[in-house]
mmCIF file of C-alpha atoms in Angstrom:
data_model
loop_
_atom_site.group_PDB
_atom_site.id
_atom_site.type_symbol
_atom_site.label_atom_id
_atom_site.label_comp_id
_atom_site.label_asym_id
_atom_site.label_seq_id
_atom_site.Cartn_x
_atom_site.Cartn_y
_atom_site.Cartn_z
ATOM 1 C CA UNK A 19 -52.496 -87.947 60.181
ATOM 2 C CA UNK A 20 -53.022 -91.975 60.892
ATOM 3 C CA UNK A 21 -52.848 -92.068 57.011
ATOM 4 C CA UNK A 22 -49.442 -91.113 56.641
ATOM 5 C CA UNK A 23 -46.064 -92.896 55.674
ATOM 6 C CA UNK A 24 -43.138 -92.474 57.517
ATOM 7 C CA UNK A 25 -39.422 -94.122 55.954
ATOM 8 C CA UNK A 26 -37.116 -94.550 58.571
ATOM 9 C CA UNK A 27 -33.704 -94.313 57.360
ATOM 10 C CA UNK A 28 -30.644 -95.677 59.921
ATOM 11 C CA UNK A 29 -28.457 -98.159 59.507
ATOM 12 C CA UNK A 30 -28.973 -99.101 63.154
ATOM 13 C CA UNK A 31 -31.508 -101.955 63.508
ATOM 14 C CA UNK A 32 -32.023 -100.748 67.406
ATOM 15 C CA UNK A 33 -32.772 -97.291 66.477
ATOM 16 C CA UNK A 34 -35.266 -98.193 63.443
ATOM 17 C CA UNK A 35 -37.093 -100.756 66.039
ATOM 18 C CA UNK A 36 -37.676 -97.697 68.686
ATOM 19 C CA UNK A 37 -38.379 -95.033 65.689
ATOM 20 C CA UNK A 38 -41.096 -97.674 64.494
ATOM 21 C CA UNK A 39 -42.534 -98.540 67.946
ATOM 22 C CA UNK A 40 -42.900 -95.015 68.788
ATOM 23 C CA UNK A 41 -44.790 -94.033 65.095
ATOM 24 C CA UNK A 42 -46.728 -97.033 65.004
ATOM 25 C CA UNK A 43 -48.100 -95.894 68.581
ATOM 26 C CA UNK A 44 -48.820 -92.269 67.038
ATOM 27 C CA UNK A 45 -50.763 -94.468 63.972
ATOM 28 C CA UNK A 46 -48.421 -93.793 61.234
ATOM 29 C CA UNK A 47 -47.506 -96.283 59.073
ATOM 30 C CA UNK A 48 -43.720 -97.210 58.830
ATOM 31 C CA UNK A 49 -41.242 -97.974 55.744
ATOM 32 C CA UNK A 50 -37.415 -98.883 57.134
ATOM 33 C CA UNK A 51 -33.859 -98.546 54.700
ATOM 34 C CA UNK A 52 -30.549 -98.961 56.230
ATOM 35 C CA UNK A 53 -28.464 -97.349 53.504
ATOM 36 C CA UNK A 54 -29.086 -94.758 50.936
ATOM 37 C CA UNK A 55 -30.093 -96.981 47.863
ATOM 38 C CA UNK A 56 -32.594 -98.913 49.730
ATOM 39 C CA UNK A 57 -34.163 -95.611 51.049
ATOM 40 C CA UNK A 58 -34.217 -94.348 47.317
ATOM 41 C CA UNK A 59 -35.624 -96.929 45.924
ATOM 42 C CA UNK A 60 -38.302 -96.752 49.059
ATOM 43 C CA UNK A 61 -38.738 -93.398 48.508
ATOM 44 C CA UNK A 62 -39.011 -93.624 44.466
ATOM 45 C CA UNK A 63 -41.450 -96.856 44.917
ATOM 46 C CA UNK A 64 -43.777 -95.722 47.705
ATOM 47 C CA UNK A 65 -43.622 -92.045 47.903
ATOM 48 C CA UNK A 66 -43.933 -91.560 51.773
ATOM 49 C CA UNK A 67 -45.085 -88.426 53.397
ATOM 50 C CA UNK A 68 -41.905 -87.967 55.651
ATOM 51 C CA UNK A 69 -38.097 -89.110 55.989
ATOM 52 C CA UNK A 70 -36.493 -89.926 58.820
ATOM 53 C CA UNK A 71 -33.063 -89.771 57.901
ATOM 54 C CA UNK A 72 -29.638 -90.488 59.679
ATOM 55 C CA UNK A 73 -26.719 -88.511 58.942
ATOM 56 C CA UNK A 74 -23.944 -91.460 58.983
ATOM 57 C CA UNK A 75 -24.946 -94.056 56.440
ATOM 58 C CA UNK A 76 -22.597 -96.571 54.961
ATOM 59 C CA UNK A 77 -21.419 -95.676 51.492
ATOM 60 C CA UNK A 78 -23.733 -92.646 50.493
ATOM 61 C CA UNK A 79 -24.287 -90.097 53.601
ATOM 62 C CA UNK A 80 -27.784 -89.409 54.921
ATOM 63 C CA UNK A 81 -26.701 -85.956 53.803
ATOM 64 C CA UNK A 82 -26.278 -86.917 50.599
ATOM 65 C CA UNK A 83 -28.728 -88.614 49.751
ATOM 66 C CA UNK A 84 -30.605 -85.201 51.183
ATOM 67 C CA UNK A 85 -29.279 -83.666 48.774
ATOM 68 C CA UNK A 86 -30.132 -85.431 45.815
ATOM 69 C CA UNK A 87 -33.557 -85.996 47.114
ATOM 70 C CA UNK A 88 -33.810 -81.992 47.512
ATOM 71 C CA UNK A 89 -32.184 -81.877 43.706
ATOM 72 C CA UNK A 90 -34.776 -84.193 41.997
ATOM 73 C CA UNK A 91 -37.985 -81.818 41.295
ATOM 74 C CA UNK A 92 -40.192 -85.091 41.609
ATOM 75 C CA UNK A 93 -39.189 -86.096 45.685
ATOM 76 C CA UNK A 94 -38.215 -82.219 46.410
ATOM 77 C CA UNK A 95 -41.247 -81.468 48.453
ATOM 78 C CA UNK A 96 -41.142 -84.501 50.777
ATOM 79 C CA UNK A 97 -40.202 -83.543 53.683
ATOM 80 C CA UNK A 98 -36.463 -84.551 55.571
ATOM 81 C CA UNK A 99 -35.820 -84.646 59.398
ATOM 82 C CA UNK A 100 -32.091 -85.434 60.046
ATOM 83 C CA UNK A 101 -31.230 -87.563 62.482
ATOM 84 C CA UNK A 102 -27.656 -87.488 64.036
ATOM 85 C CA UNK A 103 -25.278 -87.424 67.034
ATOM 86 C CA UNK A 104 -23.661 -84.941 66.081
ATOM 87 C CA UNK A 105 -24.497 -81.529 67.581
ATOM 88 C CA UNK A 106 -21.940 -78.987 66.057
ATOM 89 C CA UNK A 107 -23.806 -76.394 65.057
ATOM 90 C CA UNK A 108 -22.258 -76.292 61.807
ATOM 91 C CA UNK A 109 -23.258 -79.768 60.921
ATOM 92 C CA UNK A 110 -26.978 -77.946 61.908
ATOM 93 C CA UNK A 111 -26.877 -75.417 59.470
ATOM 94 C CA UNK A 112 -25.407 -77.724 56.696
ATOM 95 C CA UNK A 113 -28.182 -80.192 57.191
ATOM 96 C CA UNK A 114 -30.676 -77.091 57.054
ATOM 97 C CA UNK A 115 -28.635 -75.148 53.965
ATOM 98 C CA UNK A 116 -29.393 -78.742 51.846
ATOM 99 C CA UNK A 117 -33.238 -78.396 52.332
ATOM 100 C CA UNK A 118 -33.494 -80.254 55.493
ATOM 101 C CA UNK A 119 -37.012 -79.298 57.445
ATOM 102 C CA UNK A 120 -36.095 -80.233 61.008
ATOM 103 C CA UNK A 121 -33.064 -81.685 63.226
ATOM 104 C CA UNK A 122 -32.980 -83.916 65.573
ATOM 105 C CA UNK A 123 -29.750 -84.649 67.779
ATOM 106 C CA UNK A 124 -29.350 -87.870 69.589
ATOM 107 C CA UNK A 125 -30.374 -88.899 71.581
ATOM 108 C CA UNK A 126 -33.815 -87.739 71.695
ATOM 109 C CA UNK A 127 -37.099 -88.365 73.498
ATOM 110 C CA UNK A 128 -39.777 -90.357 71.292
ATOM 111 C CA UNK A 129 -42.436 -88.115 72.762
ATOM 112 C CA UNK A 130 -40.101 -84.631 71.094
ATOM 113 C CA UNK A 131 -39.587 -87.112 68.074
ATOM 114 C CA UNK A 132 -43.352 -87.184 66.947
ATOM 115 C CA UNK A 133 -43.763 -83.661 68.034
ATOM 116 C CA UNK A 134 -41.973 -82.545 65.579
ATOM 117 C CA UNK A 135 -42.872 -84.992 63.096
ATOM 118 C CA UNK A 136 -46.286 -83.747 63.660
ATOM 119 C CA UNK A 137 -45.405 -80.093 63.241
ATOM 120 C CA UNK A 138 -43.203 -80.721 59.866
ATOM 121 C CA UNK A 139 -46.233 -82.713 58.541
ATOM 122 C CA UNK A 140 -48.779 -79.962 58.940
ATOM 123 C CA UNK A 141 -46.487 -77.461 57.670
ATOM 124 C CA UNK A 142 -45.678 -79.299 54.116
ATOM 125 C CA UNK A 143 -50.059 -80.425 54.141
ATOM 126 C CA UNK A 144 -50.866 -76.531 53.551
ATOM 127 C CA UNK A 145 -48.689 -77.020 50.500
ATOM 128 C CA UNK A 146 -50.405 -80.210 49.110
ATOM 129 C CA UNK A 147 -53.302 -80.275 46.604
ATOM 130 C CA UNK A 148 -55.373 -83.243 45.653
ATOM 131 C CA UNK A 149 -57.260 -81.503 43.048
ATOM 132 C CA UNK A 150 -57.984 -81.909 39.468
ATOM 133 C CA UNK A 151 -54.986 -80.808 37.440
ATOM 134 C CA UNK A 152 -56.791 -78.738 33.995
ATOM 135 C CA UNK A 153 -54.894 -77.926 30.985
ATOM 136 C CA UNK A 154 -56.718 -76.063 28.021
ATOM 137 C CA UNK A 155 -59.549 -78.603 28.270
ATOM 138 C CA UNK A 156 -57.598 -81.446 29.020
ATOM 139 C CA UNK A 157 -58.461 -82.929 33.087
ATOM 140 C CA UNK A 158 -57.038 -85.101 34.990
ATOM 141 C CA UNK A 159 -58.602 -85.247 38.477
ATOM 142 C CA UNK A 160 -56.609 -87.875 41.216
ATOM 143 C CA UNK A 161 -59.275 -88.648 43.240
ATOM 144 C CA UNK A 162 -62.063 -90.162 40.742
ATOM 145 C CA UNK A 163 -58.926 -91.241 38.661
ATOM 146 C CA UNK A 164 -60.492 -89.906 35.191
ATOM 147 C CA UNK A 165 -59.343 -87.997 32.377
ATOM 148 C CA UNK A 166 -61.285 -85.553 29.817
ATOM 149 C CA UNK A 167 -60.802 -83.560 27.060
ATOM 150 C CA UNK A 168 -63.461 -80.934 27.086
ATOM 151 C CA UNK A 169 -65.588 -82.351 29.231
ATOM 152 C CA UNK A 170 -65.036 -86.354 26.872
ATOM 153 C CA UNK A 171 -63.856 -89.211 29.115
ATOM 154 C CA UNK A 172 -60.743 -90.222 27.748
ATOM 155 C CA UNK A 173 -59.803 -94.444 27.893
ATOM 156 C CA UNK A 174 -56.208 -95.064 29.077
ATOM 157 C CA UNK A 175 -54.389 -97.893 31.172
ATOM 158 C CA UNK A 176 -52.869 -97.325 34.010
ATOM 159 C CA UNK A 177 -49.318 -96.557 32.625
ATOM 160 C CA UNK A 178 -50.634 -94.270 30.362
ATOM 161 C CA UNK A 179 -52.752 -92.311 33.143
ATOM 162 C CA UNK A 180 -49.655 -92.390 35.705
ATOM 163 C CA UNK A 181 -47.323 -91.159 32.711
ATOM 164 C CA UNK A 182 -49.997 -88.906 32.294
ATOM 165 C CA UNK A 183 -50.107 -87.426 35.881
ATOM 166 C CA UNK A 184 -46.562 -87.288 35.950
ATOM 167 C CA UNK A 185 -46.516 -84.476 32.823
ATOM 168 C CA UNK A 186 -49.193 -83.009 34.240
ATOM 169 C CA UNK A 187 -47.470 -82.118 37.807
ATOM 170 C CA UNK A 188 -43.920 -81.362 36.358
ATOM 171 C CA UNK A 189 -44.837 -79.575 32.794
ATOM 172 C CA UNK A 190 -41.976 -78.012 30.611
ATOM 173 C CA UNK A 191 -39.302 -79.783 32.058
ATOM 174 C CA UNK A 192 -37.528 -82.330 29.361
ATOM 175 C CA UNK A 193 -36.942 -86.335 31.392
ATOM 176 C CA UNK A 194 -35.116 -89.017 29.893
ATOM 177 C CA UNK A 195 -36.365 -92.723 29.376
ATOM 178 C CA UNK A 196 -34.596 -93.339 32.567
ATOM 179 C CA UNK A 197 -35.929 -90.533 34.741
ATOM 180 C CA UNK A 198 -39.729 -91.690 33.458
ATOM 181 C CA UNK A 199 -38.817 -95.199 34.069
ATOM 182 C CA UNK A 200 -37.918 -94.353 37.484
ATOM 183 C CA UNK A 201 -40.443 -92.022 38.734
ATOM 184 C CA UNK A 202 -43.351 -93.891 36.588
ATOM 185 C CA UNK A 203 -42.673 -97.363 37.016
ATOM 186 C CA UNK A 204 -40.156 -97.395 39.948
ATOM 187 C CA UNK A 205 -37.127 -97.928 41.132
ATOM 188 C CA UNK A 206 -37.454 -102.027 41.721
ATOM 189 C CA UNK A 207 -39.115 -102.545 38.324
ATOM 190 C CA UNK A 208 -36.673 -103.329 35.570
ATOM 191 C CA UNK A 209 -37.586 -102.769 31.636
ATOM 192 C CA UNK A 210 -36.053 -101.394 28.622
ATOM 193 C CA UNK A 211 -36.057 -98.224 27.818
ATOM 194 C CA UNK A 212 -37.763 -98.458 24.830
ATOM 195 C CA UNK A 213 -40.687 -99.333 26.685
ATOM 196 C CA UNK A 214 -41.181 -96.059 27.348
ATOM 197 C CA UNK A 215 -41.692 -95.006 23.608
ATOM 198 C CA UNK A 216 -44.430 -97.709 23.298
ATOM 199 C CA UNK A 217 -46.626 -95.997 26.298
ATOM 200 C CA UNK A 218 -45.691 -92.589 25.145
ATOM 201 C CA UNK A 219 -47.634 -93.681 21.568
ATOM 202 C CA UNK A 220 -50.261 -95.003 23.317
ATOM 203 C CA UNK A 221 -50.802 -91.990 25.443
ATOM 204 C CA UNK A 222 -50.186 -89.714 22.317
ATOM 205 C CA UNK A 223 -53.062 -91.741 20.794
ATOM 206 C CA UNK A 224 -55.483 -91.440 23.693
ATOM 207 C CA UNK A 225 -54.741 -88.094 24.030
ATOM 208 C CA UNK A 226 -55.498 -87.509 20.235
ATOM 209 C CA UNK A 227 -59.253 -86.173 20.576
ATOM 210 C CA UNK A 228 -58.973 -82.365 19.704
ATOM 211 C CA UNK A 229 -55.413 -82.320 19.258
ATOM 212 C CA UNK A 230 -53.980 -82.832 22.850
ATOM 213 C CA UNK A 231 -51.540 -85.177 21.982
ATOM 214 C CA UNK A 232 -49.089 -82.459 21.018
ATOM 215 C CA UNK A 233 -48.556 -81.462 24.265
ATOM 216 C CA UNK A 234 -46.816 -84.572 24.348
ATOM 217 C CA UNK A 235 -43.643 -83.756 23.065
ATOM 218 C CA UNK A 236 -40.143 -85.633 21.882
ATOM 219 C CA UNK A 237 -36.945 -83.505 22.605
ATOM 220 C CA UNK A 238 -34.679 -85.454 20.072
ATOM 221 C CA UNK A 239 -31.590 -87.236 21.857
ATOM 222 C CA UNK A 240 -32.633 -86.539 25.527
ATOM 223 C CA UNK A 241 -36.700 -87.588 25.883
ATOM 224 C CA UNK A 242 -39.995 -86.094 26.544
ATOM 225 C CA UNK A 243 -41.787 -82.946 28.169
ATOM 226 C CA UNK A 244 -45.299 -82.035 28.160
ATOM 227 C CA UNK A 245 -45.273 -78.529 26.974
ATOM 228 C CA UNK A 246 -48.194 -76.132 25.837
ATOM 229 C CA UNK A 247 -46.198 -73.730 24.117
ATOM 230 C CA UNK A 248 -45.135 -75.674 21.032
ATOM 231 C CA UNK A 249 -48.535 -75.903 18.834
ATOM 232 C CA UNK A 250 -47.381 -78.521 15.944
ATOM 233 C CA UNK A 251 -46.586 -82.065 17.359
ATOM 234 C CA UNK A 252 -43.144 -83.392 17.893
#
């Protein structure tokens, strides 16, 4: 698991310094946030296999931003350990009701810290898949980072193949300009909206050999959705 990203979330410098010394010694690589907007931004931005997350945060709650987190179909399935001083056993089962995979109460041992790090991670790995994604001819496969339409390699940039990859993994749901702008281009980058519509044409026009651009679809006044069961195109 040396390959993994951990984003320690605590508003506490002291805390984040011993949370990092003890991960960096287990060979995961650390991200740090000491409020919730830096920790989604993190989170949007660099996607990291695990949050370490405080309950008490200034302004938005650690359990908050849980929530929202747990909401969002797109960072649902990275996994949360709470991190709190509080041991009511209510507070427990709200952190756990939210979507929450572990909790930890302070203070804690760094040794019981990775521990269960460890044992979160290998739960949420059986769950992961690297493999290529296939729709009715059309493949996208992650780890050569190529697309083809029946069995044609199919020229794109790399906003059109991450715009791509993002239909692909979350088909027949309907995202605004904002929500793509966010989970495609990230949190820190700032562009119009509009921008959007010019790499939706261009992926509508690489997409165009046999007709797989209609799965690229406009819902009018809300965005787009990748959808297979509308035949004519939007």
């Amino acid at each position: 698991m040396a390959d993994k990203t951990i984003l320690i979330v605590d508003d506490e410098s002291s805390i984040r310094d011993m949370l990092r010394v003890a991960l960096e010694m287990a060979d995961y690589k650390c991200l740090e946030a000491m409020d919730a907007q830096t920790a989604h931004t993190l989170i949007v931005d660099e996607k990291p296999d695990l949050v370490l997350l405080d309950w008490m945060l200034p302004g938005t709650s650690g359990i908050e931003l849980a929530r929202r987190l747990k909401r969002d179909d797109v960072t649902a399935q990275i996994p949360i350990i709470m991190l709190t001083a509080k041991g009511e056993e209510d507070n427990k089962v709200q952190g756990l009701e939210i979507g929450a995979d572990d909790y930890i109460t302070k203070p804690f041992s760094p040794r019981e810290l990775v521990a269960r790090l460890k044992a979160v991670l290998r739960r949420t790995d059986n769950t992961s898949t690297n493999g290529p994604i296939a729709v009715e001819g059309l493949i996208l496969d992650p780890v050569s980072h190529r697309v083809t339409i029946n069995d044609k390699p199919v020229d794109m940039g790399p906003t059109e193949y991450r715009l791509l990859e993002f239909f692909l993994t979350h088909q027949e749901r309907v995202y605004t300009r904002g929500q793509l702008l966010d989970h495609v281009w990230g949190g820190n980058v700032y562009v119009e909206e509009r921008t959007v519509d010019v790499h939706i044409r261009r992926l509508r026009k690489a997409l165009s050999t046999d007709d797989h651009d209609r799965f690229i679809q406009t819902v009018r006044g809300t965005g787009y959705r990748f959808s297979v069961k509308v035949t004519e195109k939007a």
